[in-house]
CSV table of C-alpha atoms in Angstrom, one decimal:
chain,number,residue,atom,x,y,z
B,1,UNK,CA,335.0,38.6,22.2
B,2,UNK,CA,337.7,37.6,19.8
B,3,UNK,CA,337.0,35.4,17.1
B,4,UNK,CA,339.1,32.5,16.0
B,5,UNK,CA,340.2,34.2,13.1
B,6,UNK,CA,341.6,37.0,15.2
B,7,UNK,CA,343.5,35.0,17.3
B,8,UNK,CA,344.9,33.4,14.8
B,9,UNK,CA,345.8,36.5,12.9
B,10,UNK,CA,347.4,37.8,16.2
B,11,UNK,CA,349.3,34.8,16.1
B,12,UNK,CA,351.0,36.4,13.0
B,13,UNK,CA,351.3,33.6,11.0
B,14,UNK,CA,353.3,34.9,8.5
B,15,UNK,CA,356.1,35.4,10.8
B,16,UNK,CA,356.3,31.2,11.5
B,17,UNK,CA,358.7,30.6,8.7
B,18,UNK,CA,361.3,32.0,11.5
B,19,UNK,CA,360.5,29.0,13.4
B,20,UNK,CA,360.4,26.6,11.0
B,21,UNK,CA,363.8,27.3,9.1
B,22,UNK,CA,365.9,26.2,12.0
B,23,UNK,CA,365.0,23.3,12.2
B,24,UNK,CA,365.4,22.4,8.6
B,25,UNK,CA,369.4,23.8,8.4
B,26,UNK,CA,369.7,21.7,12.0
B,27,UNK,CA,368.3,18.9,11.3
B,28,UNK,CA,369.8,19.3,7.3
B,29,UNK,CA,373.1,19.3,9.5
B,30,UNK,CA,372.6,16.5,11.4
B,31,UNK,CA,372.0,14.4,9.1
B,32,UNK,CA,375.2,15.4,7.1
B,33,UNK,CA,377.0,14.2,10.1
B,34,UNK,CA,374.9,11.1,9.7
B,35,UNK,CA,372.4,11.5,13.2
B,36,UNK,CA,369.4,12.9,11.8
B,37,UNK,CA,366.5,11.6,13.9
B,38,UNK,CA,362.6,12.8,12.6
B,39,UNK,CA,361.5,12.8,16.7
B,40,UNK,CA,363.5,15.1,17.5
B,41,UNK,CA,363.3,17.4,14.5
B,42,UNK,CA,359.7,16.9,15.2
B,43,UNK,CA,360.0,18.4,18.7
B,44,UNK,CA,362.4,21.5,18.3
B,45,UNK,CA,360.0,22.3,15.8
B,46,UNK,CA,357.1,22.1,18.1
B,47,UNK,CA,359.4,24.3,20.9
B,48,UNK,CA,360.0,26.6,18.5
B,49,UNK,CA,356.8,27.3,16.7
B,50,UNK,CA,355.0,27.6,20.4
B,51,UNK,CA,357.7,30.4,21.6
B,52,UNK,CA,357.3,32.3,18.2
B,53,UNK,CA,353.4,32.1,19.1
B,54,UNK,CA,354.5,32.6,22.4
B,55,UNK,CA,356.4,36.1,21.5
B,56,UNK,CA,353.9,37.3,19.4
B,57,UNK,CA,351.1,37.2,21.5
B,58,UNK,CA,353.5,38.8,24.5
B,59,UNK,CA,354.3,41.2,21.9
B,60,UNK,CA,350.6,41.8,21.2
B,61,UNK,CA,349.5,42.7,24.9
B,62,UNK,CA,352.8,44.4,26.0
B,63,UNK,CA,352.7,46.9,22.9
B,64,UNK,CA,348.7,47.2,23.4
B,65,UNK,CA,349.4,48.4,27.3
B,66,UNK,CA,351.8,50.8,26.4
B,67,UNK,CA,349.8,52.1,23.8
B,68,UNK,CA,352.1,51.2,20.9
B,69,UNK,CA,349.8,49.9,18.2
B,70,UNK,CA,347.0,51.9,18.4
B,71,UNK,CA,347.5,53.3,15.3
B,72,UNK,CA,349.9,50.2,13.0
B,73,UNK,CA,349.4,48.8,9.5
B,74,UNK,CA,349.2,45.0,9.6
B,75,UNK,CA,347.8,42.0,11.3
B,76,UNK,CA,345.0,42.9,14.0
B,77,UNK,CA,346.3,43.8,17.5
B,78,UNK,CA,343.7,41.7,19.7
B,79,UNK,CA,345.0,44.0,22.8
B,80,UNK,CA,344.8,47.9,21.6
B,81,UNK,CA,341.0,47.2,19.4
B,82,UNK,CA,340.1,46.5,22.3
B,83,UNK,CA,339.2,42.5,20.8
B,84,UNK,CA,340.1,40.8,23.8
B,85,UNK,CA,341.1,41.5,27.2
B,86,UNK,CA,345.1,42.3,28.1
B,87,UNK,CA,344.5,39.4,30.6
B,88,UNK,CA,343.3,37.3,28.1
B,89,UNK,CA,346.1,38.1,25.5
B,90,UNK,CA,348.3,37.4,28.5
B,91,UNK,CA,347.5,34.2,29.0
B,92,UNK,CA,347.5,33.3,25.6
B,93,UNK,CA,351.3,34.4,25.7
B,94,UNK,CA,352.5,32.3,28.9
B,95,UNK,CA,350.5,29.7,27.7
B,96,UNK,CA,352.4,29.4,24.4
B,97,UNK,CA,355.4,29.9,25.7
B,98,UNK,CA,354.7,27.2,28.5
B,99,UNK,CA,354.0,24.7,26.0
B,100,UNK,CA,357.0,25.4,24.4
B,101,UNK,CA,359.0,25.1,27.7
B,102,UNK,CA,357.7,21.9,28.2
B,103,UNK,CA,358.5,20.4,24.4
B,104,UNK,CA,361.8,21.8,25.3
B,105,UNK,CA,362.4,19.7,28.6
B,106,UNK,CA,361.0,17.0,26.6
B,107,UNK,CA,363.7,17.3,23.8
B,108,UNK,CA,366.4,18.0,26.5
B,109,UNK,CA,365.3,14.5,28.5
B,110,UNK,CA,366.0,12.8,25.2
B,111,UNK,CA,368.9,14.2,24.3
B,112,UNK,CA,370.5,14.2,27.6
B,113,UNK,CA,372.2,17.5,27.1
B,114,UNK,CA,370.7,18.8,30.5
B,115,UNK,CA,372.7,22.3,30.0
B,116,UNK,CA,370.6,23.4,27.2
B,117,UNK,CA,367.8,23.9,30.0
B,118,UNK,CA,369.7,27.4,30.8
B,119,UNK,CA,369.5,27.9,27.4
B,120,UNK,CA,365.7,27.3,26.6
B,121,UNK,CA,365.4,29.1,29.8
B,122,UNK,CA,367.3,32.5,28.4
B,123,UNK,CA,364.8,31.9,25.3
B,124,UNK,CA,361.7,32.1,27.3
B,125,UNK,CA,362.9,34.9,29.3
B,126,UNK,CA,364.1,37.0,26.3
B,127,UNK,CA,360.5,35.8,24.4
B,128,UNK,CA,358.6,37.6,26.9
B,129,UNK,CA,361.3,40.6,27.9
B,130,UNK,CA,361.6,41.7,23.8
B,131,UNK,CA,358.6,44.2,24.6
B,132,UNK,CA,357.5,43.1,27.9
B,133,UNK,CA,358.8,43.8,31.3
B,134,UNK,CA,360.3,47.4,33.0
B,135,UNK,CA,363.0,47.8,30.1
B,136,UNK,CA,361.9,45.8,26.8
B,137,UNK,CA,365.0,45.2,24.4
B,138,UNK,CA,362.6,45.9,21.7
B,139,UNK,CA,362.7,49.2,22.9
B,140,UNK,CA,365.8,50.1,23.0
B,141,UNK,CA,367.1,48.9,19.6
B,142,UNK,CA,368.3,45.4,20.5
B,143,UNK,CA,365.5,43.2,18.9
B,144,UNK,CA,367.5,42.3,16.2
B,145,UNK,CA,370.3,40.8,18.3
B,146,UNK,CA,367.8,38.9,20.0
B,147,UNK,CA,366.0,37.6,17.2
B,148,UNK,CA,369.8,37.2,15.7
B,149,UNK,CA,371.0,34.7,18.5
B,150,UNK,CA,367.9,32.4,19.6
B,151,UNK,CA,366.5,32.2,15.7
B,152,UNK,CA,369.8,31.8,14.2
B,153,UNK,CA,372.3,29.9,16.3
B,154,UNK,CA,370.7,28.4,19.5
B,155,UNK,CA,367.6,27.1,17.0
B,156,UNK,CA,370.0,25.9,14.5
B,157,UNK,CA,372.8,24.6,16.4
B,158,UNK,CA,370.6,23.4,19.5
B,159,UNK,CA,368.7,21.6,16.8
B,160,UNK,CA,371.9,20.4,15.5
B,161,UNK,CA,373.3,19.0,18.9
B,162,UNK,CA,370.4,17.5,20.2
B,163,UNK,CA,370.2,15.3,17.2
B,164,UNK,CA,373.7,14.6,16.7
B,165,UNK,CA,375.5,15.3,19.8
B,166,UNK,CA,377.9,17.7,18.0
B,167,UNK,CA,378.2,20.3,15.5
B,168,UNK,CA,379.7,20.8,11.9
B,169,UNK,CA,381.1,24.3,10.6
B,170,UNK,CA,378.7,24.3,7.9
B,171,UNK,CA,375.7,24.0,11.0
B,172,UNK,CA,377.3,27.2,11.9
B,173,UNK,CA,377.4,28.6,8.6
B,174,UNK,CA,374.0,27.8,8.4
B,175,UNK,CA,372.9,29.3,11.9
B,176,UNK,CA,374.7,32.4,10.6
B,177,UNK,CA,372.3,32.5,7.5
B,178,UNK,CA,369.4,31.8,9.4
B,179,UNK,CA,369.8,34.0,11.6
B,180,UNK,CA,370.3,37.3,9.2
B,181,UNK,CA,367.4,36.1,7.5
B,182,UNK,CA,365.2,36.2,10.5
B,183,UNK,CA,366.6,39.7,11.5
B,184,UNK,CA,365.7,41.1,7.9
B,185,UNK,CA,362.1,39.4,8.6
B,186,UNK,CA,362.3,41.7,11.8
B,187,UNK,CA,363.7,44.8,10.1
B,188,UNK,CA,361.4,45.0,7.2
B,189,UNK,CA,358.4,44.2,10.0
B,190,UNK,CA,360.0,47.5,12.2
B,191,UNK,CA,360.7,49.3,8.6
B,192,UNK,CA,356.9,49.1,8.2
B,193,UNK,CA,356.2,51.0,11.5
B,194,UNK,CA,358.6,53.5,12.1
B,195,UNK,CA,356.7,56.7,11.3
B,196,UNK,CA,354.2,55.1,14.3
B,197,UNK,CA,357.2,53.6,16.2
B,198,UNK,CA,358.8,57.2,16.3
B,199,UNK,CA,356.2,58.8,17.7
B,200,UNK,CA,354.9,56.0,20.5
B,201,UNK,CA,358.9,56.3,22.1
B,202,UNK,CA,359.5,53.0,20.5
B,203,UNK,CA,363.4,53.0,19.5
B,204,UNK,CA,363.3,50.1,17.1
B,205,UNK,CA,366.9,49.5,15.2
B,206,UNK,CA,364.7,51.1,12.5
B,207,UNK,CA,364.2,53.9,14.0
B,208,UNK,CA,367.6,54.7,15.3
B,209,UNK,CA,369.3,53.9,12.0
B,210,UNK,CA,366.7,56.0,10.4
B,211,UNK,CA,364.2,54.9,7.2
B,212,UNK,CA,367.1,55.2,4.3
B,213,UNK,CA,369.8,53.6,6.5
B,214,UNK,CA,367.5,50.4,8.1
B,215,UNK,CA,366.2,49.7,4.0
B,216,UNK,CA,369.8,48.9,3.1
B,217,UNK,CA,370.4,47.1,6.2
B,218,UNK,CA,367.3,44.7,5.0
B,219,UNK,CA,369.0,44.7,1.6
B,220,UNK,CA,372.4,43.3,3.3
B,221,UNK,CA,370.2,41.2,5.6
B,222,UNK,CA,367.8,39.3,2.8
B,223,UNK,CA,371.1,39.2,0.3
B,224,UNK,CA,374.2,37.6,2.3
B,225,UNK,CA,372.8,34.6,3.9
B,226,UNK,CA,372.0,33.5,0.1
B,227,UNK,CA,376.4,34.3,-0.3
B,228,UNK,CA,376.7,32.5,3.2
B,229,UNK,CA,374.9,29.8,2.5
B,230,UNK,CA,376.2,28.5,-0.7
B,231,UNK,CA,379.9,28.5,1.3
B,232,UNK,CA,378.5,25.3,2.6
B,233,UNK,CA,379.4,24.0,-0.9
B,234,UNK,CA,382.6,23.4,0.5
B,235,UNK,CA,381.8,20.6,3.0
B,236,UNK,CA,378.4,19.3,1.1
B,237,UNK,CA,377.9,20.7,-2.8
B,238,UNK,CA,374.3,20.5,-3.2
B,239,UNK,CA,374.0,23.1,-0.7
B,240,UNK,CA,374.9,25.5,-4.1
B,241,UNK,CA,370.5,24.8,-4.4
B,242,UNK,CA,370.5,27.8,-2.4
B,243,UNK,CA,371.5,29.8,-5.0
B,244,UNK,CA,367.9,29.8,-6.4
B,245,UNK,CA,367.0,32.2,-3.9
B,246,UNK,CA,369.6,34.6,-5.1
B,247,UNK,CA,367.5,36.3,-7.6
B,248,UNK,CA,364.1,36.6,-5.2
B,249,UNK,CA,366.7,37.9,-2.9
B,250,UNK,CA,367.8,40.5,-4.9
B,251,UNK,CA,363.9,41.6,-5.8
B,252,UNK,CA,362.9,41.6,-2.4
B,253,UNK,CA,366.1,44.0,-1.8
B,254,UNK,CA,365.4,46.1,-4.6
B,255,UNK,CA,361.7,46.5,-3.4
B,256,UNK,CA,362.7,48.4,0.0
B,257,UNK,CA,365.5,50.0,-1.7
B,258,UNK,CA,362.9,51.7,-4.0
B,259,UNK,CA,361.5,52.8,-1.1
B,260,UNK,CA,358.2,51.3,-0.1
B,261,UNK,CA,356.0,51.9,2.5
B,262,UNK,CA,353.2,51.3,4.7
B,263,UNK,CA,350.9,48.8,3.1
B,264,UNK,CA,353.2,48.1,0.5
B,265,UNK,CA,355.6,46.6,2.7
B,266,UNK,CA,353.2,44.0,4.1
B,267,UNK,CA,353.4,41.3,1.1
B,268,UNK,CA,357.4,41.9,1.4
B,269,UNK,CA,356.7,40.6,5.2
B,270,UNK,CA,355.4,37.8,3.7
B,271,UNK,CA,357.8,37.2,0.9
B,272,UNK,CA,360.4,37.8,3.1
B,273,UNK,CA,359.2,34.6,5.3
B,274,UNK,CA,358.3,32.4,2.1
B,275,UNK,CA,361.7,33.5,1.4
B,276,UNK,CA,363.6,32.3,4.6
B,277,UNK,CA,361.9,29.2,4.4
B,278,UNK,CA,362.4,28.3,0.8
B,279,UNK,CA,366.0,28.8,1.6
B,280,UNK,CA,366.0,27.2,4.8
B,281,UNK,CA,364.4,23.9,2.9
B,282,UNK,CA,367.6,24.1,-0.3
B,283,UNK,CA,369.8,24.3,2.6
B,284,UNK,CA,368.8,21.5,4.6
B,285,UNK,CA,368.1,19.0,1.6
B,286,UNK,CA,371.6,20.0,0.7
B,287,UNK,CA,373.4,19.4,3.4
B,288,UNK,CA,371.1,16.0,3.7
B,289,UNK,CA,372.5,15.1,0.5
């Protein structure tokens, strides 16, 4: 039987900064175009911290059935110790991800924009298809898009428009940064496993690119949305706050470019997150202001 401290460690906690930061550039951006609204910040943060949950523990059982994490560095895999039952671990997954279907219809109902049910339908489907299913994305290299386009611009922007009704070039600008930053969360997560990815038939974007290759793409990945971001200057100039993660940026970058591995790459996980969110809250404020 699973403790509560598992669970929550499966819940892989330090990956919730990716949920978080969209919410802060949206909702920075909607109130730039003078319509932010704390309710509704309130609730596409609560749709998008249950899907990341949600993901996490799909990714937990679907990698712990295929035999993928018997052998990982990092958090605890409730499904391949052999914790808690892959039924339970299941459930735990379409419960998340039900709660965060139904936040969703809730923010849709008060927004009015009925079409973004497709949308928060596409997210649910690809939460539970990046390693579950026949033919898992995950798998084959894609997670990155993924994690690119429903953590970047449909958090962002969907934030964005359901507070607003409409969206600025610098929300996009924004989405764009936010969404490199949760890919380089992804990459430097996959970075991590490849020696144990490679061998379990798991054809991460890491593994394809190959070790030297996927640490420069995290360098480009952790660096630019920092450049990106400060373009926002533009349209609202206290968005140049981001610039203080420039420098943490760069560390972070030179880190995996001095080639670190296994363990050591954990606490750049983390930093990586602290890192997304720190810059996620200079943006928003900024474009608040």
């Amino acid at each position: 039987m699973a403790t509560t401290a598992e669970w929550w460690s499966a819940a892989r906690p330090r990956t919730l900064p990716a949920a978080a930061a969209p919410v802060l550039v949206g909702t920075g951006a909607a109130a730039q175009l003078g319509s932010a609204h704390l309710g509704g910040a309130l609730l596409a943060l609560g749709v998008a911290v249950a899907l990341q949950v949600g993901v996490n523990y799909a990714n937990d059982y679907s990698d712990g059935v295929r035999g993928t994490d018997l052998d990982r560095i990092g958090p605890m895999r409730l499904t391949a110790s052999g914790a808690a039952p892959p039924a339970q671990v299941k459930a735990a997954a379409f419960t998340a991800l039900g709660v965060g279907a139904l936040l969703g219809l809730t923010l849709v109902v008060w927004s009015g924009l009925w079409w973004l049910l497709a949308v928060g339908a596409a997210a649910v489907v690809a939460a539970w298809t990046y390693t579950g299913g026949r033919r898992p994305y995950g798998y084959a290299g894609l997670g990155e898009v993924g994690v690119f386009v429903f953590f970047g611009p449909v958090a962002v922007l969907g934030t964005t428009l359901t507070q607003a009704g409409r969206v600025s070039w610098p929300a996009v600008l924004g989405a764009v940064a936010i969404g490199l930053l949760a890919c380089a969360l992804l990459m430097v997560n996959n970075l991590r496993d490849v020696p144990t990815d490679a061998l379990s038939g798991k054809r991460t974007l890491a593994v394809r690119v190959g070790e030297a290759r996927a640490r420069q793409l995290y360098a480009v990945l952790v660096v630019a949305p920092v450049l990106i971001g400060a373009g926002c200057a533009f349209a609202a100039p206290w968005s140049l706050l981001v610039l203080l993660c420039l420098g943490p940026a760069v560390g972070l970058a030179g880190v995996v470019l001095l080639r670190a591995r296994g363990r050591a790459l954990v606490p750049v996980l983390t930093f990586t997150g602290q890192l997304e969110l720190a810059f996620a809250v200079l943006l928003g404020l900024g474009l608040a202001l």
